[in-house]
PDB file of C-alpha atoms and ligand atoms in Angstrom:
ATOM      1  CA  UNK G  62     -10.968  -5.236  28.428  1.00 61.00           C
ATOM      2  CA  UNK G  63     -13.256  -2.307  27.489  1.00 70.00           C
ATOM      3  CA  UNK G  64     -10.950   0.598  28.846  1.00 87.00           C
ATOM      4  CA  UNK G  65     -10.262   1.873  24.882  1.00 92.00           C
ATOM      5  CA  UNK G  66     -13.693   1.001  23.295  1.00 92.00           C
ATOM      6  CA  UNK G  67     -14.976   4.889  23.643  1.00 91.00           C
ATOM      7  CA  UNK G  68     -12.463   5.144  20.701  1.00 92.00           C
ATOM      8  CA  UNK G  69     -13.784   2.847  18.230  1.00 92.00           C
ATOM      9  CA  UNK G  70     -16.223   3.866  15.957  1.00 91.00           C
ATOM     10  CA  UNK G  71     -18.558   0.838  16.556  1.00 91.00           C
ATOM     11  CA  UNK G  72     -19.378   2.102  19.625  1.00 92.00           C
ATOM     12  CA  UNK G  73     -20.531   5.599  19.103  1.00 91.00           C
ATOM     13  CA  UNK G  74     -24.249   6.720  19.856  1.00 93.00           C
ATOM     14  CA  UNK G  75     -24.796   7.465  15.918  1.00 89.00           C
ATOM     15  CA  UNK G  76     -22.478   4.588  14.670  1.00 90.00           C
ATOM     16  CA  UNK G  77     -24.479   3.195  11.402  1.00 88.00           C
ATOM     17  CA  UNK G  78     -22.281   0.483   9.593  1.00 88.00           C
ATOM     18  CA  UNK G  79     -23.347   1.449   6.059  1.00 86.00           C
ATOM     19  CA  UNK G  80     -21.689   5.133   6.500  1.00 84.00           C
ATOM     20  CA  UNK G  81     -18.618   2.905   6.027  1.00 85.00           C
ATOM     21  CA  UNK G  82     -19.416   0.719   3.763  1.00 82.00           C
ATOM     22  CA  UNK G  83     -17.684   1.587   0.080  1.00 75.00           C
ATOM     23  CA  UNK G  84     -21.064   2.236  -1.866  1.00 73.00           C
ATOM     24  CA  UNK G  85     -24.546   3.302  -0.964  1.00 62.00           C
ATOM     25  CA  UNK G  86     -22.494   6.881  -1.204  1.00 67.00           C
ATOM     26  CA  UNK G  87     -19.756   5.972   1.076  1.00 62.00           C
ATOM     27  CA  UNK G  88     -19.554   9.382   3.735  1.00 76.00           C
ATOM     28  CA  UNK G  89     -16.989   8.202   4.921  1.00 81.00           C
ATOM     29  CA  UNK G  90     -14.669   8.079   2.019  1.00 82.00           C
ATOM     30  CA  UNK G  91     -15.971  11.783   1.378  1.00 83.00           C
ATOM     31  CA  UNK G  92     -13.911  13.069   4.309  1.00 90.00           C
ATOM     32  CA  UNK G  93     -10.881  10.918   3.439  1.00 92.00           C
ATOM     33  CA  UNK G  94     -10.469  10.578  -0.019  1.00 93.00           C
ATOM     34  CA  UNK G  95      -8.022   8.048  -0.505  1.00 95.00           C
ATOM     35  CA  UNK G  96      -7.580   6.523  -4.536  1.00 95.00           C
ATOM     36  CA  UNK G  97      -3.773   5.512  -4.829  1.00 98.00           C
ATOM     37  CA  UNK G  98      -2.462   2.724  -2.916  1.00 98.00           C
ATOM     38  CA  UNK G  99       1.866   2.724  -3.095  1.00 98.00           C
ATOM     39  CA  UNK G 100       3.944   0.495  -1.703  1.00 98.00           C
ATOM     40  CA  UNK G 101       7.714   1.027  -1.536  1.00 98.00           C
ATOM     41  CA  UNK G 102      10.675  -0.369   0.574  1.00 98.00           C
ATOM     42  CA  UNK G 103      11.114   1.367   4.209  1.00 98.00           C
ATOM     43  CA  UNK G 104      14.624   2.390   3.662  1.00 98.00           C
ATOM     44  CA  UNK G 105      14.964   6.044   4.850  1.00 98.00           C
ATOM     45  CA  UNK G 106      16.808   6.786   1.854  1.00 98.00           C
ATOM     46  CA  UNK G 107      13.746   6.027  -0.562  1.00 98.00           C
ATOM     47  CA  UNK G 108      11.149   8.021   1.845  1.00 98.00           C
ATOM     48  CA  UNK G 109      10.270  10.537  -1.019  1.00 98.00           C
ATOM     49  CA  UNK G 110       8.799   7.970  -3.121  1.00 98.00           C
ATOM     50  CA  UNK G 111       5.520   8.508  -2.110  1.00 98.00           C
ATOM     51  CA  UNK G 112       6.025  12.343  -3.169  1.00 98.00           C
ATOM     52  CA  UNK G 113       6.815  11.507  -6.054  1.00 98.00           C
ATOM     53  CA  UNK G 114       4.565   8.935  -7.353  1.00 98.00           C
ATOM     54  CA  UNK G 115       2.378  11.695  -6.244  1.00 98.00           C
ATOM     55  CA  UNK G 116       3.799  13.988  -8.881  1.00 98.00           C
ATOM     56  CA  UNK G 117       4.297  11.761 -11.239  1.00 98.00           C
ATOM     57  CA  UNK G 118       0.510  10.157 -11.634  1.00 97.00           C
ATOM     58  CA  UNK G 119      -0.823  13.934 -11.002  1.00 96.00           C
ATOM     59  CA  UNK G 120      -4.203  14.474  -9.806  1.00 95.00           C
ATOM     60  CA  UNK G 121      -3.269  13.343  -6.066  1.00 98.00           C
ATOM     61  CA  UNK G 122      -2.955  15.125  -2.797  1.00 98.00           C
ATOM     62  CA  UNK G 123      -0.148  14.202  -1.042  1.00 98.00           C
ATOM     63  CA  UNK G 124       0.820  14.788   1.954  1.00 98.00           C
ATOM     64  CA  UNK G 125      -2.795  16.788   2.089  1.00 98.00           C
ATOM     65  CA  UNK G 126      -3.893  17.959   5.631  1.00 98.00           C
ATOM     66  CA  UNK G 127      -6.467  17.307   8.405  1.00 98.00           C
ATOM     67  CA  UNK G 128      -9.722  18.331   8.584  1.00 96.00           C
ATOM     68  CA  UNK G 129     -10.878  19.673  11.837  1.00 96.00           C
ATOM     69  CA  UNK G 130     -14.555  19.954  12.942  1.00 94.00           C
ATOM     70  CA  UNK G 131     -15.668  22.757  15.306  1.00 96.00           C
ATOM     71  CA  UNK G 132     -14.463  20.938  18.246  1.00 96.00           C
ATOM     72  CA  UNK G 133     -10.858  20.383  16.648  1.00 96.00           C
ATOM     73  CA  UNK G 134     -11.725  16.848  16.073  1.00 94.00           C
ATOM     74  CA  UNK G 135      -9.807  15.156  12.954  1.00 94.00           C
ATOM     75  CA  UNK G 136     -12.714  14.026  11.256  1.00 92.00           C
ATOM     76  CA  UNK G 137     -10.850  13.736   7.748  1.00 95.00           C
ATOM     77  CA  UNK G 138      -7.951  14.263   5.954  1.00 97.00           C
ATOM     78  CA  UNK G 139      -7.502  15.446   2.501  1.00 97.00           C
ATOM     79  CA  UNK G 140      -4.832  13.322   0.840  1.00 98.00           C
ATOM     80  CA  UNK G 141      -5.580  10.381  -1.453  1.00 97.00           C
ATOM     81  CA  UNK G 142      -2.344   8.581  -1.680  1.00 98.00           C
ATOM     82  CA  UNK G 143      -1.383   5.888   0.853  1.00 98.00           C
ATOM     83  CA  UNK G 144       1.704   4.505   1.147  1.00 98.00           C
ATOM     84  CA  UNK G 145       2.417   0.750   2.526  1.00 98.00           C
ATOM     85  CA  UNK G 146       6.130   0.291   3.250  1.00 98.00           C
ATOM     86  CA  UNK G 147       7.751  -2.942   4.014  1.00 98.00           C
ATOM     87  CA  UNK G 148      11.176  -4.403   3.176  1.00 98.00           C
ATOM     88  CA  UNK G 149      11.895  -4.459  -0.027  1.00 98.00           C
ATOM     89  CA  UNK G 150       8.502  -2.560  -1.019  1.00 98.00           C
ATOM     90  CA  UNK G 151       6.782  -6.040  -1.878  1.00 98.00           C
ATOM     91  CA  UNK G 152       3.349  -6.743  -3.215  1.00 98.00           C
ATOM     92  CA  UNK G 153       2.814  -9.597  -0.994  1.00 97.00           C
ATOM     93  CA  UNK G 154       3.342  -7.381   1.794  1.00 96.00           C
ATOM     94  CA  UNK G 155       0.879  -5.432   0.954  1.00 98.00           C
ATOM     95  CA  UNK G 156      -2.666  -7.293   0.331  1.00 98.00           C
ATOM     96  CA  UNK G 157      -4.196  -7.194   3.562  1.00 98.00           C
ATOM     97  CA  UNK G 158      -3.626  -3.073   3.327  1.00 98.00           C
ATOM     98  CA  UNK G 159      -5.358  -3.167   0.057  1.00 98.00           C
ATOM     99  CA  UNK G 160      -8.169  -5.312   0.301  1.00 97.00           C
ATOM    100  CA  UNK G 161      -8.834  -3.378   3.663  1.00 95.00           C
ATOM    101  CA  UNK G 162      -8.640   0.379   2.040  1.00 95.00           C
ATOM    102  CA  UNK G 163     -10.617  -0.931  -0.965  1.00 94.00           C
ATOM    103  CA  UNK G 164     -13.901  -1.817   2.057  1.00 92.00           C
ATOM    104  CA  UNK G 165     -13.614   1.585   3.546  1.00 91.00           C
ATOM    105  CA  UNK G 166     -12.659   3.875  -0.364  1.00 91.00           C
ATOM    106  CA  UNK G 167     -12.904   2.138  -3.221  1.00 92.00           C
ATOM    107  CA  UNK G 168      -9.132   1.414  -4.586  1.00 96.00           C
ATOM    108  CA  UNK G 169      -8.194   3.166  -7.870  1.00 97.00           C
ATOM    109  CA  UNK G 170      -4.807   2.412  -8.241  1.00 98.00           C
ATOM    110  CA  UNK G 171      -1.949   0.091  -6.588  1.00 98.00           C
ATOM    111  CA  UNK G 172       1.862   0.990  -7.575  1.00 98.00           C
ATOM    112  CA  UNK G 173       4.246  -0.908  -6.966  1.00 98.00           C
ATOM    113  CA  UNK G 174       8.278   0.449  -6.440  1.00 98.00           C
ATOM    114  CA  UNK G 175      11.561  -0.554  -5.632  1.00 98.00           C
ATOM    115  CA  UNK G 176      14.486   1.491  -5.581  1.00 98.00           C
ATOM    116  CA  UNK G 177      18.398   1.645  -6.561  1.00 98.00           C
ATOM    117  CA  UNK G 178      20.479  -0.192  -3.845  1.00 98.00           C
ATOM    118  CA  UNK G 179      18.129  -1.898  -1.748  1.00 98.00           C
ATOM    119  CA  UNK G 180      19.049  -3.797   0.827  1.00 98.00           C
ATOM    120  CA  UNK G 181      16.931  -7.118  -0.848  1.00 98.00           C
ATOM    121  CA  UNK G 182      18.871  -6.893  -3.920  1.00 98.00           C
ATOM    122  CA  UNK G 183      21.909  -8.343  -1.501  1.00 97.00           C
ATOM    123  CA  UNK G 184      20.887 -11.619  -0.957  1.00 97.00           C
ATOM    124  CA  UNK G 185      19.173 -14.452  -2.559  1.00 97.00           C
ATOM    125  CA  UNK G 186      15.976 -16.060  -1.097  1.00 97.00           C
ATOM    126  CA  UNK G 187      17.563 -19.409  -0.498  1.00 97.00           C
ATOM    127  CA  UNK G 188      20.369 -17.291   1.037  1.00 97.00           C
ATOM    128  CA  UNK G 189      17.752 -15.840   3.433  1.00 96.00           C
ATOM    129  CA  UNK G 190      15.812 -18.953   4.356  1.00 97.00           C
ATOM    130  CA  UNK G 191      18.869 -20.570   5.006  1.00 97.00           C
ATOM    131  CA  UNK G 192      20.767 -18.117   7.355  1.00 97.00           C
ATOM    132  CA  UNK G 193      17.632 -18.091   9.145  1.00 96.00           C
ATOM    133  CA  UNK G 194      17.657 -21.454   9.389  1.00 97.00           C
ATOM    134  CA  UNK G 195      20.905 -21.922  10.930  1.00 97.00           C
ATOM    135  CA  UNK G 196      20.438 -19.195  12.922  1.00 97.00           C
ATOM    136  CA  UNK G 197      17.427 -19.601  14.509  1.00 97.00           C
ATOM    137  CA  UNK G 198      16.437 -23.357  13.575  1.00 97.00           C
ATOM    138  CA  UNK G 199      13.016 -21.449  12.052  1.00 97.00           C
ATOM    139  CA  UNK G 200      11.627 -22.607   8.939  1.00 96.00           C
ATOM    140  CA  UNK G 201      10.561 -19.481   6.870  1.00 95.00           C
ATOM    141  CA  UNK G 202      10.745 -20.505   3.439  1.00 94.00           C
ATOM    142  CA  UNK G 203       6.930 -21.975   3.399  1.00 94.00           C
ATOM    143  CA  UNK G 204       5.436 -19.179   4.883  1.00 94.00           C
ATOM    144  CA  UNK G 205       6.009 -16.611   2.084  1.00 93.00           C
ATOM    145  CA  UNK G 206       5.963 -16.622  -1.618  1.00 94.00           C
ATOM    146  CA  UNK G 207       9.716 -17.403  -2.853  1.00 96.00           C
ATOM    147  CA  UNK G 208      10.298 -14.727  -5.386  1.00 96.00           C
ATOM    148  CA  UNK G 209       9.053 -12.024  -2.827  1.00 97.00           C
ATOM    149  CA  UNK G 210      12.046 -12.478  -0.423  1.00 97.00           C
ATOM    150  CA  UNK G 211      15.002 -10.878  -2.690  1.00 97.00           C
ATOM    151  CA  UNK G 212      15.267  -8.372  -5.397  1.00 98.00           C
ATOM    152  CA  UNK G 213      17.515 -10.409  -8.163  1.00 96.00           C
ATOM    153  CA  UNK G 214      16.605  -7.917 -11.127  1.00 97.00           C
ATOM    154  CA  UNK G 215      14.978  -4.864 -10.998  1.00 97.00           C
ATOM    155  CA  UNK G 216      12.209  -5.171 -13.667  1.00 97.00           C
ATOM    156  CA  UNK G 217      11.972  -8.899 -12.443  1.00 98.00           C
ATOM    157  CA  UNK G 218      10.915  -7.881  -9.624  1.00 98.00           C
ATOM    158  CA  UNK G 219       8.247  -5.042 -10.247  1.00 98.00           C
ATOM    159  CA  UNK G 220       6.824  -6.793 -12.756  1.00 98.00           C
ATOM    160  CA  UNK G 221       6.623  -9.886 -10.528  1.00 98.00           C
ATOM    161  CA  UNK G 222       4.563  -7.319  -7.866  1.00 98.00           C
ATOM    162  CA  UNK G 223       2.581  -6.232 -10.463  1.00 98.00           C
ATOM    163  CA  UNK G 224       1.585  -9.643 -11.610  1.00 98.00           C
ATOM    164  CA  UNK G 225       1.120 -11.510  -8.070  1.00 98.00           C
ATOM    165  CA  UNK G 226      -1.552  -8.144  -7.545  1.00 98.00           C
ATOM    166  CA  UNK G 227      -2.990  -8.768 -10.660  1.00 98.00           C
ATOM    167  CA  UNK G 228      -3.908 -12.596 -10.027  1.00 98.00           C
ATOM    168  CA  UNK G 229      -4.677 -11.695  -6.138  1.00 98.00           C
ATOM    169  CA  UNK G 230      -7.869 -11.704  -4.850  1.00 98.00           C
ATOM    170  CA  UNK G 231      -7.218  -9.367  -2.236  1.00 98.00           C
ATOM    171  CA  UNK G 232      -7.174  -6.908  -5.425  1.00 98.00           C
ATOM    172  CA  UNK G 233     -10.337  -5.747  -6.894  1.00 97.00           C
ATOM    173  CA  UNK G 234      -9.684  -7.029 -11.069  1.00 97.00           C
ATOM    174  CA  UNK G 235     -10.834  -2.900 -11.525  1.00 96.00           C
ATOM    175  CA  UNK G 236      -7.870  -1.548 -10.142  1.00 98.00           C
ATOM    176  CA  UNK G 237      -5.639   0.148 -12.337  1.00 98.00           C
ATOM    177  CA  UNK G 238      -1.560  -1.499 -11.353  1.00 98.00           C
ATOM    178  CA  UNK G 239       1.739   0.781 -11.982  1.00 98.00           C
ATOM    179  CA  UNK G 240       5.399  -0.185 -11.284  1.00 98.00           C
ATOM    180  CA  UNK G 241       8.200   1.643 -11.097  1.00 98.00           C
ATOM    181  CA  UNK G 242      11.492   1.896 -10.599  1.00 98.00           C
ATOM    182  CA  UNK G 243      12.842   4.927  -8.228  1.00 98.00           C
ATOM    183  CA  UNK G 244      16.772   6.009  -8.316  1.00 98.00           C
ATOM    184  CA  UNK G 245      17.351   7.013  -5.112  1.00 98.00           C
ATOM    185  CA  UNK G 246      20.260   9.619  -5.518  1.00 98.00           C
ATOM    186  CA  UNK G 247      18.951  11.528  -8.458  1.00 98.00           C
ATOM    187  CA  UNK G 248      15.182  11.427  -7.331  1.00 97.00           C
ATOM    188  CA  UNK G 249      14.046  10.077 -10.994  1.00 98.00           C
ATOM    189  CA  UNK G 250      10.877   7.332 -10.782  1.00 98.00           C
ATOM    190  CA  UNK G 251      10.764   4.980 -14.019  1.00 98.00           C
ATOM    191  CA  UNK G 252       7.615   3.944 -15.155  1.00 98.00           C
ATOM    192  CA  UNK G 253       8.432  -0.122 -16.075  1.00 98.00           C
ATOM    193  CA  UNK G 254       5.002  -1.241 -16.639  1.00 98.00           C
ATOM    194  CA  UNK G 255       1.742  -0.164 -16.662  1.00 98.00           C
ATOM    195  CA  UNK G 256      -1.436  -2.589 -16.348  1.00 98.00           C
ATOM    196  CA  UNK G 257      -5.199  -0.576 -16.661  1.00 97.00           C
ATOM    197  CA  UNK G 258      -7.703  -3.386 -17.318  1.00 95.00           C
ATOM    198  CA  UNK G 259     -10.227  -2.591 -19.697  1.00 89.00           C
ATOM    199  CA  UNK G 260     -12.886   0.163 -18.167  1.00 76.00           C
ATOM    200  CA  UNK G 261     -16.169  -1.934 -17.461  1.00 52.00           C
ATOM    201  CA  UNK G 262     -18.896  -1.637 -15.811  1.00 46.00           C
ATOM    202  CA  UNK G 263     -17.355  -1.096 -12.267  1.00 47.00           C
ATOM    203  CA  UNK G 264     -15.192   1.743 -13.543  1.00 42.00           C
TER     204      UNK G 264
HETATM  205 ZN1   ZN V 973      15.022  -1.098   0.026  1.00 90.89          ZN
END
């Protein structure tokens, strides 16, 4: 029951929630400092995309490298682009990441991208729920948003991600949204729409 709790930093001698907490000056986001959420499909064949959103936006660190303390500890790390993958390198899949990331750093920016000959551009959704259906008398087709189970058309679909983020509350309205499309032979990432809310006061 306890054996792993010397590992969690709630139980540390000096543990002080508010070092984690986003504002009040936020240490802990100063040793990891994490901006760019992306989220892309797991295929092995699209595992550059992080890279090069990375290029592509500029400004990022990516892969970046640990920071050791005197003791060798990895007390930080200096990239600040995550990437979320999940099949098909959908939004939906991707909330609970954000709206976690955004308590501990302060989200910037989510992208969103899908890539050339994915796997969820073979099917249909219906296709899906129903094949699981028969398969394994499950009912999946309540459980997740529709339109998130299939790629049908490319720009459909990202701008579909970039929408369902934009009217999520899991997303802070601040955040600044980006999706793209990435070929996965030649390398090249399409920029296929672009949402940066108006700066305000939280910017
Ligand atoms: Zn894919």
């Amino acid at each position: 029951m306890t054996k792993y709790t010397e590992y969690e930093f709630r139980t540390q001698p000096w543990f002080d929630e508010s070092w984690f907490a986003p504002d009040s000056t936020s240490r802990f986001s100063q040793f990891i400092p994490m901006k760019t959420i992306v989220i892309h499909c797991f295929d092995p064949r699209a595992s550059e995309i992080p890279q090069a959103v990375a290029d592509y936006l500029g400004d990022e660190v990516y892969p970046g490298e640990n920071i050791l303390d005197e003791a060798g500890n990895r007390v930080g790390n200096t990239r600040t682009l995550f990437a979320v993958s999940n099949a098909g390198g959908r939004a939906v899949g991707a909330l609970q990441s954000v709206a976690t990331m955004d308590y501990l750093f302060r989200v910037q920016n989510v992208v969103v991208v899908h890539h050339s000959f994915c796997g969820a551009t073979a099917f249909t959704p219906d296709t899906l729920i129903g094949e699981f259906h028969d398969h394994h008398h499950a009912e999946i087709g309540e459980i997740f948003d529709h339109d998130s189970l299939a790629i049908g058309h490319f720009e459909d679909s990202i701008r579909h991600d970039v929408k369902l983020l934009r009217e999520s509350n899991a997303v802070p309205k601040n955040v600044k949204l980006y999706g793209f499309f990435y070929e996965i032979n030649s390398g090249k990432l399409t920029e296929v729409v672009r949402d940066v809310p108006a700066s305000g006061a939280s910017q």
